[in-house]
mmCIF file of C-alpha atoms in Angstrom:
data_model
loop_
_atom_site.group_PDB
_atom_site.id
_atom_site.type_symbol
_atom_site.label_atom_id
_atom_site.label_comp_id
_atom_site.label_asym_id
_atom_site.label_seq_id
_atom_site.Cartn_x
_atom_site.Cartn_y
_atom_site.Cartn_z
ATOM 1 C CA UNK A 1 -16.347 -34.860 -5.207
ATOM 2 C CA UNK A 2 -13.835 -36.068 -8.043
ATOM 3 C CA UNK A 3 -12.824 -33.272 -10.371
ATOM 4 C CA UNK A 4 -15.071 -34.524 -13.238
ATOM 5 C CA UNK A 5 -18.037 -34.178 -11.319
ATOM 6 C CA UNK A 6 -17.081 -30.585 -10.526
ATOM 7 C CA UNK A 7 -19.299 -27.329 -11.318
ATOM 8 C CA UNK A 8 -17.882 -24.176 -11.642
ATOM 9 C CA UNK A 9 -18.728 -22.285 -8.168
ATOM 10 C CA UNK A 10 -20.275 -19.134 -11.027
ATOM 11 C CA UNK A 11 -22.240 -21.814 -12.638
ATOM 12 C CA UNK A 12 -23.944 -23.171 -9.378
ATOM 13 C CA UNK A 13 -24.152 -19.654 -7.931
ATOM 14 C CA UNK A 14 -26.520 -18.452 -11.209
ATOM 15 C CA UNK A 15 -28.575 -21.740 -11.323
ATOM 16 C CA UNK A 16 -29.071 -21.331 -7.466
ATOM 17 C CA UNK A 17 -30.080 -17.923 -7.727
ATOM 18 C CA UNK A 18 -31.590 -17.993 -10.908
ATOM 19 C CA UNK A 19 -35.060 -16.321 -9.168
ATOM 20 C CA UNK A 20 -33.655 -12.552 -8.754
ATOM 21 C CA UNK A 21 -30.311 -12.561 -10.653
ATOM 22 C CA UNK A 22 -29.103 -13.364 -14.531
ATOM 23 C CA UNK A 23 -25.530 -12.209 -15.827
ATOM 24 C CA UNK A 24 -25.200 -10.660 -19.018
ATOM 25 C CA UNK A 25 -21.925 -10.558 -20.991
ATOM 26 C CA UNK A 26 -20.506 -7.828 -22.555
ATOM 27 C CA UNK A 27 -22.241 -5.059 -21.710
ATOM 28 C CA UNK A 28 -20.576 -1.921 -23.577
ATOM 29 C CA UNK A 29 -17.742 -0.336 -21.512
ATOM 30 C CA UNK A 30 -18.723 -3.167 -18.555
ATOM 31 C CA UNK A 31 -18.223 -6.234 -19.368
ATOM 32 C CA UNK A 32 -19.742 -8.159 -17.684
ATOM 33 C CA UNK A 33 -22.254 -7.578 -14.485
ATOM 34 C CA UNK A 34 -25.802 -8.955 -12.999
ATOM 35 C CA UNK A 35 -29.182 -8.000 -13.645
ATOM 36 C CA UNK A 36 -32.924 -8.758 -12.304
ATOM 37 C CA UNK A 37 -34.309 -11.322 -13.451
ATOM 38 C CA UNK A 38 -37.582 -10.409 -12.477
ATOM 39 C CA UNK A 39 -39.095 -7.232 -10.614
ATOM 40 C CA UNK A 40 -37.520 -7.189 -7.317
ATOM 41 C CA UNK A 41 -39.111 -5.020 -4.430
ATOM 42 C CA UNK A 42 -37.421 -2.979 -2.136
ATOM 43 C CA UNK A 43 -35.836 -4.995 0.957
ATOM 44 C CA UNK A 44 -35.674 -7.969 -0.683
ATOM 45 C CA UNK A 45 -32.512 -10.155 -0.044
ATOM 46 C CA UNK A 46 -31.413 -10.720 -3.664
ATOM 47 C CA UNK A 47 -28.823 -13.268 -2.533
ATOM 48 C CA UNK A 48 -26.347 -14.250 0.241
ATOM 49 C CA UNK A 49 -23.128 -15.696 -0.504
ATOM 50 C CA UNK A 50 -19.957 -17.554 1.333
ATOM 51 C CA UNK A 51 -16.759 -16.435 -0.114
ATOM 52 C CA UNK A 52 -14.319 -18.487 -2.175
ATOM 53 C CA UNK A 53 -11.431 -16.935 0.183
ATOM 54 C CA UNK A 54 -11.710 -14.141 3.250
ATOM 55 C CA UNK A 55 -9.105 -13.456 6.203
ATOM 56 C CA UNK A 56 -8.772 -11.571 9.053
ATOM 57 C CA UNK A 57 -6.218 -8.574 9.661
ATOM 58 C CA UNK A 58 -3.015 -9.997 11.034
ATOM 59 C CA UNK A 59 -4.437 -8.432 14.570
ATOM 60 C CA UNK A 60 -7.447 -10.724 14.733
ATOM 61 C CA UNK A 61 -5.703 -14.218 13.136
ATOM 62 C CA UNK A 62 -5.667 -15.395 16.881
ATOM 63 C CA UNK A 63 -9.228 -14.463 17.828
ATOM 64 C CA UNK A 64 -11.603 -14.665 14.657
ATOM 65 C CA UNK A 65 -12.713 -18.128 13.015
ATOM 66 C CA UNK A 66 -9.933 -18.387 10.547
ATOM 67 C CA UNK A 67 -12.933 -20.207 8.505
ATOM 68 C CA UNK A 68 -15.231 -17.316 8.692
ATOM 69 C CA UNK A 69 -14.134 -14.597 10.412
ATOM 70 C CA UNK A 70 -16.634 -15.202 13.468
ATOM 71 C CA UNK A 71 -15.331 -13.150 16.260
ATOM 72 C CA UNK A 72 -17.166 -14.528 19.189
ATOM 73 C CA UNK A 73 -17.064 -17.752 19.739
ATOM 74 C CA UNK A 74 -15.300 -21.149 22.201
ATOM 75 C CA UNK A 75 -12.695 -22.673 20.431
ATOM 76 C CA UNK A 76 -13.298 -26.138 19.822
ATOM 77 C CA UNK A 77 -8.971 -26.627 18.971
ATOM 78 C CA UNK A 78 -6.308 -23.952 18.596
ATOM 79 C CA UNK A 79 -3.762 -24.485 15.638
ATOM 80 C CA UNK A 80 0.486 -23.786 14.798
ATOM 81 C CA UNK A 81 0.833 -20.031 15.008
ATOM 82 C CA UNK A 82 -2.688 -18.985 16.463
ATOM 83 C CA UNK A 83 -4.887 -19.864 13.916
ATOM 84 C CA UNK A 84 -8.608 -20.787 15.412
ATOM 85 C CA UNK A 85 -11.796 -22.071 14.391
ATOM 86 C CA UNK A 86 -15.500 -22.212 15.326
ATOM 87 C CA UNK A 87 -17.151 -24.732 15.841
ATOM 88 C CA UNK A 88 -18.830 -24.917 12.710
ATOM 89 C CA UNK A 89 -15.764 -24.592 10.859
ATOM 90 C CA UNK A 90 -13.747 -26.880 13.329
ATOM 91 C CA UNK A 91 -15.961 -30.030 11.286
ATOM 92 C CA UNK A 92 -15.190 -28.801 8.143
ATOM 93 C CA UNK A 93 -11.924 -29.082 5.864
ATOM 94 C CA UNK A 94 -9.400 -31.189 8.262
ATOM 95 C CA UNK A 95 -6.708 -31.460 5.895
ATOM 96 C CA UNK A 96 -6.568 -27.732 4.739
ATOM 97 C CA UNK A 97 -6.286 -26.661 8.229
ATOM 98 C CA UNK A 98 -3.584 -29.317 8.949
ATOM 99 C CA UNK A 99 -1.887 -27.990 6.253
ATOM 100 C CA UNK A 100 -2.457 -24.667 7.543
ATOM 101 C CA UNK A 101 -1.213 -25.892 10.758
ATOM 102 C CA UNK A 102 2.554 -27.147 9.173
ATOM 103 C CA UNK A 103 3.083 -23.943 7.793
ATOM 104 C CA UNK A 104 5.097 -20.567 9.475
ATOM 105 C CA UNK A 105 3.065 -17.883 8.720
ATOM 106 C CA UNK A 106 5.187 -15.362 10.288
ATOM 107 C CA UNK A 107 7.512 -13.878 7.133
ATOM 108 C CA UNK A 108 4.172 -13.278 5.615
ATOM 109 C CA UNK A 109 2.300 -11.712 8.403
ATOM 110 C CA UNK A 110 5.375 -9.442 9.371
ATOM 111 C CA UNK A 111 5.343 -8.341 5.799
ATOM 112 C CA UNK A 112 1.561 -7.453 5.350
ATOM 113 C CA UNK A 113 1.834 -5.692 9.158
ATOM 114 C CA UNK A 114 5.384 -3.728 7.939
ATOM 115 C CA UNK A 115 3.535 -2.687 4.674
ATOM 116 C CA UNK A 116 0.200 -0.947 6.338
ATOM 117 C CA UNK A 117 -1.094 -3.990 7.230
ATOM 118 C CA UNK A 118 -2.148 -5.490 3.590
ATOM 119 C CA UNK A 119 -4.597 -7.900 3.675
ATOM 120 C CA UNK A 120 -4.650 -9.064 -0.155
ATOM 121 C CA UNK A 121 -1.513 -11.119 0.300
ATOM 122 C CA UNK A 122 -3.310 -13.001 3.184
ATOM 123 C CA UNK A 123 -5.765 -13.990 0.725
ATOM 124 C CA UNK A 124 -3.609 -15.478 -1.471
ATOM 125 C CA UNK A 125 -1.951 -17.486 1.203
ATOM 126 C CA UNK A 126 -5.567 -19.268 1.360
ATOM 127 C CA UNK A 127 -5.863 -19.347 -2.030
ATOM 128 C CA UNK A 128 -2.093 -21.196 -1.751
ATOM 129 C CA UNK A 129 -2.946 -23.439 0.622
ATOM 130 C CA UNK A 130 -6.085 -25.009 -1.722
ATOM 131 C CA UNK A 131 -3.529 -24.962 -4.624
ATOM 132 C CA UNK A 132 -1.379 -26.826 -3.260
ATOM 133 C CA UNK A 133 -3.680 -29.198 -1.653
ATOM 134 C CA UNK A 134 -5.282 -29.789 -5.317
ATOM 135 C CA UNK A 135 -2.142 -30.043 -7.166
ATOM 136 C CA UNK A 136 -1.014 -32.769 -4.161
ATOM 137 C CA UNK A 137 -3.888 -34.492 -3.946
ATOM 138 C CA UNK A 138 -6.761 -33.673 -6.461
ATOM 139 C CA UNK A 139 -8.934 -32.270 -3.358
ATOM 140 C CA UNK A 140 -12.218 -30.468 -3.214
ATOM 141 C CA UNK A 141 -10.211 -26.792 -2.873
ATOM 142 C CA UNK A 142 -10.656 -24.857 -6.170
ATOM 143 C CA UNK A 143 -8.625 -22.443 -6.612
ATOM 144 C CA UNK A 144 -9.737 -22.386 -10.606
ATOM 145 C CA UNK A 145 -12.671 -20.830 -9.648
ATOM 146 C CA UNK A 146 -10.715 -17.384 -9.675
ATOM 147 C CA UNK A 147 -10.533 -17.520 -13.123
ATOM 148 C CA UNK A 148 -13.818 -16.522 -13.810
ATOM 149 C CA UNK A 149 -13.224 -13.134 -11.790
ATOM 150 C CA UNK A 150 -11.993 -10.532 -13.831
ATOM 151 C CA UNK A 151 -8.515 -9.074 -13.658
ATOM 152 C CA UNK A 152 -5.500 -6.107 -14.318
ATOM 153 C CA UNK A 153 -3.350 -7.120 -17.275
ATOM 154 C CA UNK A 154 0.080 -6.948 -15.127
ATOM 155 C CA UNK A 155 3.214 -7.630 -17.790
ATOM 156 C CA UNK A 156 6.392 -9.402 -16.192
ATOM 157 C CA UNK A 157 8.393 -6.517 -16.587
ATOM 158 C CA UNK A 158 5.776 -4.066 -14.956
ATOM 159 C CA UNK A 159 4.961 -6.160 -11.573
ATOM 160 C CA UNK A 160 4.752 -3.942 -8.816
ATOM 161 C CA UNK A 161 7.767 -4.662 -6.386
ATOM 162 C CA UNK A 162 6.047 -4.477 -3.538
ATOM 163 C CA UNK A 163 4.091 -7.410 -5.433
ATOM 164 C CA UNK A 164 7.633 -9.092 -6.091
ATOM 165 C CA UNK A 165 8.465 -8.715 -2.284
ATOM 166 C CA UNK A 166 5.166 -10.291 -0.847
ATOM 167 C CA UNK A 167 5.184 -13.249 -3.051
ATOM 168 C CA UNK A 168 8.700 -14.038 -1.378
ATOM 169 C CA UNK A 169 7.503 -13.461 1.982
ATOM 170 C CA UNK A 170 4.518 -15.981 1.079
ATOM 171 C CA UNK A 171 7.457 -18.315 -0.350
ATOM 172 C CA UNK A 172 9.519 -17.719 2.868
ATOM 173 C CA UNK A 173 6.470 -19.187 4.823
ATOM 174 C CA UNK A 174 5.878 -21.779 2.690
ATOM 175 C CA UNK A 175 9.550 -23.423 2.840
ATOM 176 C CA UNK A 176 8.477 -26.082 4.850
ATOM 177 C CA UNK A 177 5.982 -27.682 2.173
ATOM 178 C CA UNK A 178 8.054 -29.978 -0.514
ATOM 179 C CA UNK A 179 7.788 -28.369 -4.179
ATOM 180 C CA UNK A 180 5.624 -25.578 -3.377
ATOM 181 C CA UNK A 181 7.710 -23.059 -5.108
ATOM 182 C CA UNK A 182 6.895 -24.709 -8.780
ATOM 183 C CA UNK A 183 3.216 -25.097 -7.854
ATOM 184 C CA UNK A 184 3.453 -21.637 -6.687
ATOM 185 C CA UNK A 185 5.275 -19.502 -9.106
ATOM 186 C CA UNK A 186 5.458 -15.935 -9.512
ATOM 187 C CA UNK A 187 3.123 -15.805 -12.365
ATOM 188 C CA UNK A 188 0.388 -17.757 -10.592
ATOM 189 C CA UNK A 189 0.896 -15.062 -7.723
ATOM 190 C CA UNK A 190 0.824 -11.729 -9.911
ATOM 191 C CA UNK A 191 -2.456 -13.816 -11.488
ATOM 192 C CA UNK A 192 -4.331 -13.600 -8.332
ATOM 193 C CA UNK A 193 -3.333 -10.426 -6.975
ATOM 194 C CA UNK A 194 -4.591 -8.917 -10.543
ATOM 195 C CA UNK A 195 -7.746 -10.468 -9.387
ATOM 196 C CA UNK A 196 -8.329 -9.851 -5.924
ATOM 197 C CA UNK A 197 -7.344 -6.414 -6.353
ATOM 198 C CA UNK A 198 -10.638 -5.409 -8.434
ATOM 199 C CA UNK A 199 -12.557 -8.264 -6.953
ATOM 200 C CA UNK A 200 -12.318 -7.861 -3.228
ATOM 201 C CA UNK A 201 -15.079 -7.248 -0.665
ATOM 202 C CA UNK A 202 -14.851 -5.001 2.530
ATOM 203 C CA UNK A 203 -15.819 -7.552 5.143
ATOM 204 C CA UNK A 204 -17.686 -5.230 8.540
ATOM 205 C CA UNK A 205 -17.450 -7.106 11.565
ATOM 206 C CA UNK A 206 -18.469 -6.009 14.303
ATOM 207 C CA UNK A 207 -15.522 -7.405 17.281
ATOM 208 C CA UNK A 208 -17.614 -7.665 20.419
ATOM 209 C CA UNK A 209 -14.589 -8.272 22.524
ATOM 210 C CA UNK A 210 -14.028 -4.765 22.205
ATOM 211 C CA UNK A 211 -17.397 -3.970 23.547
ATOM 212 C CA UNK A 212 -18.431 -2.641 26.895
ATOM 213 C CA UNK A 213 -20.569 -5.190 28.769
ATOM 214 C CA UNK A 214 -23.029 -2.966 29.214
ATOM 215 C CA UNK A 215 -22.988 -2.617 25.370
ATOM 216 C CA UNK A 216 -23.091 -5.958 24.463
ATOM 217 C CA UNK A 217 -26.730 -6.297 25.519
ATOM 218 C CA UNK A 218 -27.470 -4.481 22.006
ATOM 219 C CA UNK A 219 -26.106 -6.966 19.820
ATOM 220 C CA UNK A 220 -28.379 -6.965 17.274
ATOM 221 C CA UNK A 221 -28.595 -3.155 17.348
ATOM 222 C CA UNK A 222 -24.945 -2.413 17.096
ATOM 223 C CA UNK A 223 -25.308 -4.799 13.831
ATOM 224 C CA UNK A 224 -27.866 -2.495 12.387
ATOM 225 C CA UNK A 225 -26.127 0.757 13.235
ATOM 226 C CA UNK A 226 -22.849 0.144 11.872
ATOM 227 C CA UNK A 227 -21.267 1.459 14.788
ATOM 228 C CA UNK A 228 -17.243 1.979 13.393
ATOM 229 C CA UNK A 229 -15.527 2.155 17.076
ATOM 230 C CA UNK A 230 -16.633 -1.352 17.042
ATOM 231 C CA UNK A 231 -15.782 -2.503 13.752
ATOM 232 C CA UNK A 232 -12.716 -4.124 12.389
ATOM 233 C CA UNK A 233 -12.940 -5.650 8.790
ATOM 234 C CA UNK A 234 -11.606 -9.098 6.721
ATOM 235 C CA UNK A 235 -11.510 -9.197 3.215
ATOM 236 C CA UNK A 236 -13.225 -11.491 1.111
ATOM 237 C CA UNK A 237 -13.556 -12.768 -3.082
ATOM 238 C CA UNK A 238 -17.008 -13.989 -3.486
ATOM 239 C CA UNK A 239 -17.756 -15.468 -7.464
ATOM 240 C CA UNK A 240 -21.234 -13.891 -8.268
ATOM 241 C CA UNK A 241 -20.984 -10.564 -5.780
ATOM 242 C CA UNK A 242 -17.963 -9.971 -8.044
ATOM 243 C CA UNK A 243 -20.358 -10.156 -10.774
ATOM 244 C CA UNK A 244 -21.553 -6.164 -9.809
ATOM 245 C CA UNK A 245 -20.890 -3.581 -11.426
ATOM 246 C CA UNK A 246 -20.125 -0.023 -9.544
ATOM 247 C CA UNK A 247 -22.739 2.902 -9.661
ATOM 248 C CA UNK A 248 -22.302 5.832 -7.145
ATOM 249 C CA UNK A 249 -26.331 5.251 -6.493
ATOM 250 C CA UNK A 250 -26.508 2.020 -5.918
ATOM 251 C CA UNK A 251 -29.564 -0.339 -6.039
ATOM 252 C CA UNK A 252 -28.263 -2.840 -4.377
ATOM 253 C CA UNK A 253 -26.993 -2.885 -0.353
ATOM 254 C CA UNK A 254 -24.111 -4.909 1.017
ATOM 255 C CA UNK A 255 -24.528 -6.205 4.569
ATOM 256 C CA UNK A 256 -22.919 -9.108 7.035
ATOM 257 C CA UNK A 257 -25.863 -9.287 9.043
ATOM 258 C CA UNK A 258 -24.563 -12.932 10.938
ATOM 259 C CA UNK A 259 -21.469 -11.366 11.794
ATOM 260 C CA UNK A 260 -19.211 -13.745 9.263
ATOM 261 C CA UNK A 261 -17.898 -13.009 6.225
ATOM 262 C CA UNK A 262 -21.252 -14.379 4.536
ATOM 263 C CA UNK A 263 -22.587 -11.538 2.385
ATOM 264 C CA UNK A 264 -26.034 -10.349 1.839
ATOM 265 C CA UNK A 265 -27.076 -8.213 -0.861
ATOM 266 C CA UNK A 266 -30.709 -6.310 -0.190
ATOM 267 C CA UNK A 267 -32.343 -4.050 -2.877
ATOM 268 C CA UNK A 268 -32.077 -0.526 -1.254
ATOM 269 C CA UNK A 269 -35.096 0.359 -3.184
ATOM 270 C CA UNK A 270 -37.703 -1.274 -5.969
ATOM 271 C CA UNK A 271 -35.897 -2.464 -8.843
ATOM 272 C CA UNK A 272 -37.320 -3.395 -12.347
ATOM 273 C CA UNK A 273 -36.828 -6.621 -14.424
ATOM 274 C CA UNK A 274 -34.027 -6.328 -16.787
ATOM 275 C CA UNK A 275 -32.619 -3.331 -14.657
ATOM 276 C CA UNK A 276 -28.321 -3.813 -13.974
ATOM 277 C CA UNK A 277 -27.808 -4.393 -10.293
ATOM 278 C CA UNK A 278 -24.861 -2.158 -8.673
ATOM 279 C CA UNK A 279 -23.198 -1.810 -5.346
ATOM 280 C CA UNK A 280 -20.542 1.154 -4.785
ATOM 281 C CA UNK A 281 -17.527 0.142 -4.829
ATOM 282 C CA UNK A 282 -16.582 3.041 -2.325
ATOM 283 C CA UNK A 283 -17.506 5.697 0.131
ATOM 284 C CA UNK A 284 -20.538 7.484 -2.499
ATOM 285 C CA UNK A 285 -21.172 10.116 -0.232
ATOM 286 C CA UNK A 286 -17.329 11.779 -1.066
ATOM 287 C CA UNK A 287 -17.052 14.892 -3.425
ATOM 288 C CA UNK A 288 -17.503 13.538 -7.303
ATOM 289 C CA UNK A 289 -13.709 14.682 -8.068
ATOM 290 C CA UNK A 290 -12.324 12.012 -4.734
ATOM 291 C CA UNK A 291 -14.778 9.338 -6.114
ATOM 292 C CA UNK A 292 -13.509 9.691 -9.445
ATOM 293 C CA UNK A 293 -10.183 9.477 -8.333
ATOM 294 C CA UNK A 294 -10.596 6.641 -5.929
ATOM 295 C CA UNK A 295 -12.328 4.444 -8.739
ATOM 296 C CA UNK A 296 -9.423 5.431 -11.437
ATOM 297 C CA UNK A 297 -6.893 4.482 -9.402
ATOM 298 C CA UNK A 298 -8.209 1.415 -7.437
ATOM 299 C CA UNK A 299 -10.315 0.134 -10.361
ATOM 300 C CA UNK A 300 -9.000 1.500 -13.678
ATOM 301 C CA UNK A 301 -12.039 3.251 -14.753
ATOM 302 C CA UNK A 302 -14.128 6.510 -13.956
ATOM 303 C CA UNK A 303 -17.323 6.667 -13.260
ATOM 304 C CA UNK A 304 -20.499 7.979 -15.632
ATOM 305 C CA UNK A 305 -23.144 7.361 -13.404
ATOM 306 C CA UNK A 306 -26.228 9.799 -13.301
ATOM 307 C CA UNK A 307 -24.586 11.066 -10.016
ATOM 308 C CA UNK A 308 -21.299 11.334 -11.443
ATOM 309 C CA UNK A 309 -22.627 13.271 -14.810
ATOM 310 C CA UNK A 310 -24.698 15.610 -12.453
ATOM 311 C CA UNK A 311 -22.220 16.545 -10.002
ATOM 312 C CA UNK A 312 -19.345 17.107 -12.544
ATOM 313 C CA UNK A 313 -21.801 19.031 -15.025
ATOM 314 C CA UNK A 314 -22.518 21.515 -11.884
ATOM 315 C CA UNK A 315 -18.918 21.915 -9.902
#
């Protein structure tokens, strides 16, 4: 596909799940953020999405789908420095993953595991590789398609330095790639960790080979249950599941029900037309005064949910 013929991933998204979902702009105090587009029961899947980006934790980049994050699964090819594919994902994208394949990944992986092993700076390695592929070539990677996510206003002079010191360590790995340093300058960096740092998706998978055999008969169960001893987790961007707004009562369930870094979003109970649809952010079971906290400082905002108001007006 040539660039002129390109959509926007967020426009395609909307049109393809026009049925259930509509996005209204500035909503007071929100932004932006989805709403029903019609009366949607409870249980319904709303939507399922692929990700514009996902990875694995440095401990699984040598036995998930580095397309995916399948865990489970014959390797059709292994590539440079451990990277591995499904099947499915071994057909797809050739010259990303030979890119992929020409470049040392170590500086950057040693950095994220020496820094509690970060996982945003992992995504923008992928989101470096389809820059650079783009800017090289003109290729189907788009990258752009961050820019409709929203972001933290980060000023030169206030960049984090642990921000500063990952961006070199993704440099340092890409030293073997011709002119990636002016296709790949600091700015561009700071842009996208802005982004995926108040865009970015939890991604549950469950890692059989860390199952009993005898457990491993229950598959489908263990998928259902949510059972943590099992469960290691990616992270993901996804355009229009970025589109949701937080509420610490959610009407709207996240789930990775094939075991990939595909989301589905389920109404977790009846919602009306014309009603805003809202995931939680994080763990809404947690005292109001630790949610509060962990939105403030994560997200830049606090929290006025009925929950929220409720809690606060009684402690």
């Amino acid at each position: 596909m040539g660039s002129a013929s390109y959509v926007p991933r967020l426009s395609r998204l909307l049109a393809e799940n026009s049925r259930f979902v509509t996005l209204f702009q500035n909503i007071p105090g929100l932004g932006r953020g989805l709403f029903a587009a019609t009366d949607i029961p409870q249980g319904t899947v709303i939507l399922e999405e692929v990700p514009l980006v996902s990875t694995a934790p440095v401990s699984k980049k040598q036995s998930w789908c580095a397309g995916c994050l399948r865990p489970e699964f014959i390797a059709d090819e292994k590539s440079h420095h451990g990277a591995i594919y499904c099947p499915s994902c071994a057909r797809n994208g050739e010259s990303m993953r030979a890119m992929y394949a020409g470049i040392d990944w170590g500086p950057l992986h040693s950095f994220c595991v020496e820094h509690g092993n970060q996982k945003f700076p992992l995504l923008v390695s992928e989101l470096a590789c389809m820059k650079v592929r783009e800017d090289m070539d003109g290729g189907d990677f788009r990258s752009s398609d961050m820019s409709s996510l929203c972001h933290v206003n980060v000023q030169r002079d206030s960049i984090p330095q642990e921000w500063r010191d990952s961006y070199e360590a993704l440099m340092a790995s890409f030293d073997s790639i011709s002119g990636a340093r002016d296709c790949l300058n600091l700015s561009w960096y700071v842009d996208m960790m802005s982004r995926i740092h108040v865009n970015a998706f939890r991604v549950d998978i469950v890692d059989i080979g860390s199952l009993s055999i005898g457990d491993k008969g229950g598959y489908s169960e263990l998928l259902k249950e949510h059972v943590t001893a099992a469960r290691e987790s990616g992270s993901a961007v996804y355009v229009l599941a970025s589109m949701l707004n937080h509420s610490c009562i959610p009407n709207v369930g996240v789930g990775f029900p094939r075991n990939t870094h595909e989301i589905r979003l389920t109404a977790e109970r009846d919602i009306s037309q014309h009603e805003q649809l809202c995931v939680s952010y994080i763990d809404s079971d947690a005292p109001v005064a630790e949610r509060q906290q962990m939105l403030e400082f994560s997200y830049g905002f606090r929290c006025e949910c009925e929950k929220c108001r409720e809690e606060m007006t009684s402690s």
